[in-house]
Amino acid sequence: QVGKLVKDLENSRNNKTQLEDRLNITNQKLINSEEKAIVSVANSAILTTTTDGIIRSANSAAIHMFQCLEEDLIDQHVKHLFAEDDDMRFFFNFKSNLHSLERNIHGICVECTSVRKDGFSFPVQAELQWADRDSYPLIVLTFINLTERKRLEQENLELKDQFIANISHEFRTPL
């Protein structure tokens, strides 16, 4: 009788452990699906990479920004999204950069030049954020296209220069 009770108790513990494992897996899937839903509707281009720079996921805005298919991005190194002469191309080559990113709770934000699949380059603001995960950490990269902003800044500079030239001429010209 005691042996049967011990065996039943062990079976109950095993069943409980199995149920807890299934519950944890289900919870993790739910969390991942919620995170994926949030990222997929974001207007900014968002990529996740390993600490080695290998792209693990890309939202639809990233696919649109870089004008390629998701399959073209996944499992590729993020350096291919930066211009040849851009410092961000080499960010993942240095462990010190990753350690700085891990310690910086606000992440890192830099202006740089990205390249689409067709070779067209454009200015972006790249924000990198460290994300601790149960299995392994991820780097979340958010890209904001600065093309329109840079065009407007250039227009404003030209208008300012033109205004200063006109005012200067008016001051020098006697009435």
PDB file of C-alpha atoms in Angstrom:
ATOM      1  CA  GLN A   1       0.000   0.000   0.000  1.00  0.00           C
ATOM      2  CA  VAL A   2       2.773   2.474   0.926  1.00  0.00           C
ATOM      3  CA  GLY A   3       4.619   1.642  -2.285  1.00  0.00           C
ATOM      4  CA  LYS A   4       1.481   2.335  -4.318  1.00  0.00           C
ATOM      5  CA  LEU A   5       0.958   5.691  -2.554  1.00  0.00           C
ATOM      6  CA  VAL A   6       4.593   6.700  -3.184  1.00  0.00           C
ATOM      7  CA  LYS A   7       4.237   5.767  -6.860  1.00  0.00           C
ATOM      8  CA  ASP A   8       0.963   7.729  -7.140  1.00  0.00           C
ATOM      9  CA  LEU A   9       2.618  10.727  -5.468  1.00  0.00           C
ATOM     10  CA  GLU A  10       5.548  10.600  -7.900  1.00  0.00           C
ATOM     11  CA  ASN A  11       3.144  10.380 -10.858  1.00  0.00           C
ATOM     12  CA  SER A  12       1.219  13.384  -9.524  1.00  0.00           C
ATOM     13  CA  ARG A  13       4.449  15.383  -9.179  1.00  0.00           C
ATOM     14  CA  ASN A  14       5.499  14.447 -12.721  1.00  0.00           C
ATOM     15  CA  ASN A  15       2.087  15.450 -14.079  1.00  0.00           C
ATOM     16  CA  LYS A  16       2.259  18.735 -12.185  1.00  0.00           C
ATOM     17  CA  THR A  17       5.747  19.439 -13.563  1.00  0.00           C
ATOM     18  CA  GLN A  18       4.589  18.649 -17.103  1.00  0.00           C
ATOM     19  CA  LEU A  19       1.556  20.917 -16.725  1.00  0.00           C
ATOM     20  CA  GLU A  20       3.731  23.739 -15.344  1.00  0.00           C
ATOM     21  CA  ASP A  21       6.138  23.349 -18.289  1.00  0.00           C
ATOM     22  CA  ARG A  22       3.260  23.472 -20.770  1.00  0.00           C
ATOM     23  CA  LEU A  23       1.835  26.529 -19.020  1.00  0.00           C
ATOM     24  CA  ASN A  24       5.213  28.304 -19.170  1.00  0.00           C
ATOM     25  CA  ILE A  25       5.555  27.517 -22.879  1.00  0.00           C
ATOM     26  CA  THR A  26       2.018  28.743 -23.548  1.00  0.00           C
ATOM     27  CA  ASN A  27       2.656  31.947 -21.577  1.00  0.00           C
ATOM     28  CA  GLN A  28       5.899  32.553 -23.481  1.00  0.00           C
ATOM     29  CA  LYS A  29       4.108  32.057 -26.819  1.00  0.00           C
ATOM     30  CA  LEU A  30       1.422  34.521 -25.729  1.00  0.00           C
ATOM     31  CA  ILE A  31       4.006  37.108 -24.685  1.00  0.00           C
ATOM     32  CA  ASN A  32       5.903  36.642 -27.949  1.00  0.00           C
ATOM     33  CA  SER A  33       2.719  36.972 -30.005  1.00  0.00           C
ATOM     34  CA  GLU A  34       1.769  40.181 -28.160  1.00  0.00           C
ATOM     35  CA  GLU A  35       5.258  41.615 -28.681  1.00  0.00           C
ATOM     36  CA  LYS A  36       5.128  40.624 -32.339  1.00  0.00           C
ATOM     37  CA  ALA A  37       1.719  42.299 -32.733  1.00  0.00           C
ATOM     38  CA  ILE A  38       3.010  45.542 -31.218  1.00  0.00           C
ATOM     39  CA  VAL A  39       6.136  45.565 -33.368  1.00  0.00           C
ATOM     40  CA  SER A  40       4.269  44.654 -36.567  1.00  0.00           C
ATOM     41  CA  VAL A  41       1.982  47.706 -36.395  1.00  0.00           C
ATOM     42  CA  ALA A  42       4.724  50.214 -35.531  1.00  0.00           C
ATOM     43  CA  ASN A  43       5.437  52.915 -38.128  1.00  0.00           C
ATOM     44  CA  SER A  44       9.175  52.791 -37.491  1.00  0.00           C
ATOM     45  CA  ALA A  45      11.346  50.116 -39.049  1.00  0.00           C
ATOM     46  CA  ILE A  46      12.234  47.663 -36.279  1.00  0.00           C
ATOM     47  CA  LEU A  47      14.717  44.796 -36.445  1.00  0.00           C
ATOM     48  CA  THR A  48      15.910  42.411 -33.782  1.00  0.00           C
ATOM     49  CA  THR A  49      19.403  40.981 -33.980  1.00  0.00           C
ATOM     50  CA  THR A  50      21.621  38.682 -32.001  1.00  0.00           C
ATOM     51  CA  THR A  51      24.590  40.202 -30.214  1.00  0.00           C
ATOM     52  CA  ASP A  52      26.624  39.081 -33.251  1.00  0.00           C
ATOM     53  CA  GLY A  53      24.507  41.305 -35.538  1.00  0.00           C
ATOM     54  CA  ILE A  54      22.500  38.546 -37.222  1.00  0.00           C
ATOM     55  CA  ILE A  55      18.946  39.723 -37.983  1.00  0.00           C
ATOM     56  CA  ARG A  56      16.278  37.578 -36.310  1.00  0.00           C
ATOM     57  CA  SER A  57      13.104  39.516 -37.116  1.00  0.00           C
ATOM     58  CA  ALA A  58      11.878  42.502 -39.111  1.00  0.00           C
ATOM     59  CA  ASN A  59       8.555  44.295 -39.056  1.00  0.00           C
ATOM     60  CA  SER A  60       6.651  45.389 -42.172  1.00  0.00           C
ATOM     61  CA  ALA A  61       7.979  48.961 -41.884  1.00  0.00           C
ATOM     62  CA  ALA A  62      11.558  47.613 -42.093  1.00  0.00           C
ATOM     63  CA  ILE A  63      10.675  45.530 -45.136  1.00  0.00           C
ATOM     64  CA  HIS A  64       9.188  48.643 -46.763  1.00  0.00           C
ATOM     65  CA  MET A  65      12.125  50.896 -45.783  1.00  0.00           C
ATOM     66  CA  PHE A  66      14.786  48.553 -47.131  1.00  0.00           C
ATOM     67  CA  GLN A  67      12.587  47.454 -50.070  1.00  0.00           C
ATOM     68  CA  CYS A  68      13.184  43.754 -49.744  1.00  0.00           C
ATOM     69  CA  LEU A  69      11.437  40.613 -48.592  1.00  0.00           C
ATOM     70  CA  GLU A  70      11.579  39.463 -44.992  1.00  0.00           C
ATOM     71  CA  GLU A  71      13.524  36.393 -46.150  1.00  0.00           C
ATOM     72  CA  ASP A  72      16.197  38.737 -47.556  1.00  0.00           C
ATOM     73  CA  LEU A  73      16.747  40.224 -44.086  1.00  0.00           C
ATOM     74  CA  ILE A  74      16.416  37.250 -41.739  1.00  0.00           C
ATOM     75  CA  ASP A  75      19.719  35.502 -40.913  1.00  0.00           C
ATOM     76  CA  GLN A  76      21.720  38.245 -42.668  1.00  0.00           C
ATOM     77  CA  HIS A  77      24.205  40.483 -40.882  1.00  0.00           C
ATOM     78  CA  VAL A  78      22.876  43.953 -40.104  1.00  0.00           C
ATOM     79  CA  LYS A  79      26.086  45.544 -41.468  1.00  0.00           C
ATOM     80  CA  HIS A  80      24.656  45.101 -44.987  1.00  0.00           C
ATOM     81  CA  LEU A  81      22.018  47.727 -44.145  1.00  0.00           C
ATOM     82  CA  PHE A  82      24.642  50.429 -43.616  1.00  0.00           C
ATOM     83  CA  ALA A  83      26.766  52.280 -46.171  1.00  0.00           C
ATOM     84  CA  GLU A  84      30.293  50.978 -46.779  1.00  0.00           C
ATOM     85  CA  ASP A  85      31.878  54.051 -45.153  1.00  0.00           C
ATOM     86  CA  ASP A  86      29.460  54.294 -42.213  1.00  0.00           C
ATOM     87  CA  ASP A  87      30.810  53.523 -38.713  1.00  0.00           C
ATOM     88  CA  MET A  88      27.623  51.635 -37.792  1.00  0.00           C
ATOM     89  CA  ARG A  89      28.622  48.949 -40.280  1.00  0.00           C
ATOM     90  CA  PHE A  90      31.282  47.875 -37.779  1.00  0.00           C
ATOM     91  CA  PHE A  91      29.322  48.320 -34.520  1.00  0.00           C
ATOM     92  CA  PHE A  92      28.932  44.584 -33.853  1.00  0.00           C
ATOM     93  CA  ASN A  93      32.630  43.911 -34.504  1.00  0.00           C
ATOM     94  CA  PHE A  94      33.603  45.401 -31.145  1.00  0.00           C
ATOM     95  CA  LYS A  95      32.511  43.793 -27.881  1.00  0.00           C
ATOM     96  CA  SER A  96      33.110  47.100 -26.096  1.00  0.00           C
ATOM     97  CA  ASN A  97      30.223  48.606 -28.097  1.00  0.00           C
ATOM     98  CA  LEU A  98      27.948  45.804 -26.948  1.00  0.00           C
ATOM     99  CA  HIS A  99      29.018  46.196 -23.315  1.00  0.00           C
ATOM    100  CA  SER A 100      28.311  49.940 -23.511  1.00  0.00           C
ATOM    101  CA  LEU A 101      24.902  49.247 -25.023  1.00  0.00           C
ATOM    102  CA  GLU A 102      24.077  46.663 -22.349  1.00  0.00           C
ATOM    103  CA  ARG A 103      24.919  49.133 -19.555  1.00  0.00           C
ATOM    104  CA  ASN A 104      23.090  52.079 -21.140  1.00  0.00           C
ATOM    105  CA  ILE A 105      19.417  51.841 -20.156  1.00  0.00           C
ATOM    106  CA  HIS A 106      18.476  54.506 -22.707  1.00  0.00           C
ATOM    107  CA  GLY A 107      20.195  52.734 -25.581  1.00  0.00           C
ATOM    108  CA  ILE A 108      22.283  54.359 -28.279  1.00  0.00           C
ATOM    109  CA  CYS A 109      20.998  56.742 -30.935  1.00  0.00           C
ATOM    110  CA  VAL A 110      23.073  57.747 -33.979  1.00  0.00           C
ATOM    111  CA  GLU A 111      22.555  59.364 -37.354  1.00  0.00           C
ATOM    112  CA  CYS A 112      23.981  57.238 -40.109  1.00  0.00           C
ATOM    113  CA  THR A 113      23.517  56.192 -43.714  1.00  0.00           C
ATOM    114  CA  SER A 114      21.520  53.094 -44.623  1.00  0.00           C
ATOM    115  CA  VAL A 115      21.379  51.262 -47.915  1.00  0.00           C
ATOM    116  CA  ARG A 116      18.359  49.666 -49.569  1.00  0.00           C
ATOM    117  CA  LYS A 117      18.559  46.388 -51.423  1.00  0.00           C
ATOM    118  CA  ASP A 118      18.859  48.256 -54.752  1.00  0.00           C
ATOM    119  CA  GLY A 119      21.923  50.167 -53.465  1.00  0.00           C
ATOM    120  CA  PHE A 120      20.155  53.506 -52.872  1.00  0.00           C
ATOM    121  CA  SER A 121      21.524  55.159 -49.715  1.00  0.00           C
ATOM    122  CA  PHE A 122      19.520  57.413 -47.411  1.00  0.00           C
ATOM    123  CA  PRO A 123      20.002  59.104 -44.018  1.00  0.00           C
ATOM    124  CA  VAL A 124      18.506  57.410 -40.960  1.00  0.00           C
ATOM    125  CA  GLN A 125      18.462  57.720 -37.233  1.00  0.00           C
ATOM    126  CA  ALA A 126      19.345  54.304 -35.795  1.00  0.00           C
ATOM    127  CA  GLU A 127      18.398  53.555 -32.219  1.00  0.00           C
ATOM    128  CA  LEU A 128      19.870  50.470 -30.577  1.00  0.00           C
ATOM    129  CA  GLN A 129      18.464  49.000 -27.386  1.00  0.00           C
ATOM    130  CA  TRP A 130      19.604  45.980 -25.366  1.00  0.00           C
ATOM    131  CA  ALA A 131      16.819  43.479 -24.630  1.00  0.00           C
ATOM    132  CA  ASP A 132      17.431  40.756 -22.054  1.00  0.00           C
ATOM    133  CA  ARG A 133      15.623  37.524 -22.885  1.00  0.00           C
ATOM    134  CA  ASP A 134      15.404  34.219 -21.039  1.00  0.00           C
ATOM    135  CA  SER A 135      17.312  32.294 -23.694  1.00  0.00           C
ATOM    136  CA  TYR A 136      19.663  34.957 -25.091  1.00  0.00           C
ATOM    137  CA  PRO A 137      19.829  38.761 -25.296  1.00  0.00           C
ATOM    138  CA  LEU A 138      18.683  40.633 -28.391  1.00  0.00           C
ATOM    139  CA  ILE A 139      19.534  44.003 -29.847  1.00  0.00           C
ATOM    140  CA  VAL A 140      16.485  45.954 -30.997  1.00  0.00           C
ATOM    141  CA  LEU A 141      17.256  48.376 -33.821  1.00  0.00           C
ATOM    142  CA  THR A 142      14.769  51.077 -34.740  1.00  0.00           C
ATOM    143  CA  PHE A 143      15.323  53.027 -37.945  1.00  0.00           C
ATOM    144  CA  ILE A 144      13.764  56.401 -38.694  1.00  0.00           C
ATOM    145  CA  ASN A 145      14.156  57.671 -42.254  1.00  0.00           C
ATOM    146  CA  LEU A 146      15.580  61.210 -42.175  1.00  0.00           C
ATOM    147  CA  THR A 147      15.388  61.932 -45.925  1.00  0.00           C
ATOM    148  CA  GLU A 148      12.492  64.389 -45.689  1.00  0.00           C
ATOM    149  CA  ARG A 149      13.882  66.053 -42.557  1.00  0.00           C
ATOM    150  CA  LYS A 150      17.295  66.551 -44.203  1.00  0.00           C
ATOM    151  CA  ARG A 151      15.618  67.983 -47.327  1.00  0.00           C
ATOM    152  CA  LEU A 152      13.651  70.469 -45.198  1.00  0.00           C
ATOM    153  CA  GLU A 153      16.771  71.427 -43.234  1.00  0.00           C
ATOM    154  CA  GLN A 154      18.579  72.125 -46.514  1.00  0.00           C
ATOM    155  CA  GLU A 155      15.654  74.228 -47.777  1.00  0.00           C
ATOM    156  CA  ASN A 156      15.642  76.208 -44.515  1.00  0.00           C
ATOM    157  CA  LEU A 157      19.389  76.860 -44.789  1.00  0.00           C
ATOM    158  CA  GLU A 158      18.990  78.071 -48.361  1.00  0.00           C
ATOM    159  CA  LEU A 159      16.082  80.357 -47.383  1.00  0.00           C
ATOM    160  CA  LYS A 160      18.092  81.717 -44.456  1.00  0.00           C
ATOM    161  CA  ASP A 161      21.095  82.407 -46.701  1.00  0.00           C
ATOM    162  CA  GLN A 162      18.851  84.099 -49.253  1.00  0.00           C
ATOM    163  CA  PHE A 163      17.209  86.223 -46.529  1.00  0.00           C
ATOM    164  CA  ILE A 164      20.569  87.283 -45.104  1.00  0.00           C
ATOM    165  CA  ALA A 165      21.832  88.165 -48.581  1.00  0.00           C
ATOM    166  CA  ASN A 166      18.711  90.284 -49.242  1.00  0.00           C
ATOM    167  CA  ILE A 167      18.920  92.071 -45.882  1.00  0.00           C
ATOM    168  CA  SER A 168      22.630  92.675 -46.353  1.00  0.00           C
ATOM    169  CA  HIS A 169      21.962  94.170 -49.786  1.00  0.00           C
ATOM    170  CA  GLU A 170      19.200  96.408 -48.393  1.00  0.00           C
ATOM    171  CA  PHE A 171      21.480  97.726 -45.623  1.00  0.00           C
ATOM    172  CA  ARG A 172      24.278  98.497 -48.088  1.00  0.00           C
ATOM    173  CA  THR A 173      22.017 100.161 -50.655  1.00  0.00           C
ATOM    174  CA  PRO A 174      21.272 103.790 -49.775  1.00  0.00           C
ATOM    175  CA  LEU A 175      17.739 105.115 -50.174  1.00  0.00           C
TER     176      LEU A 175
END
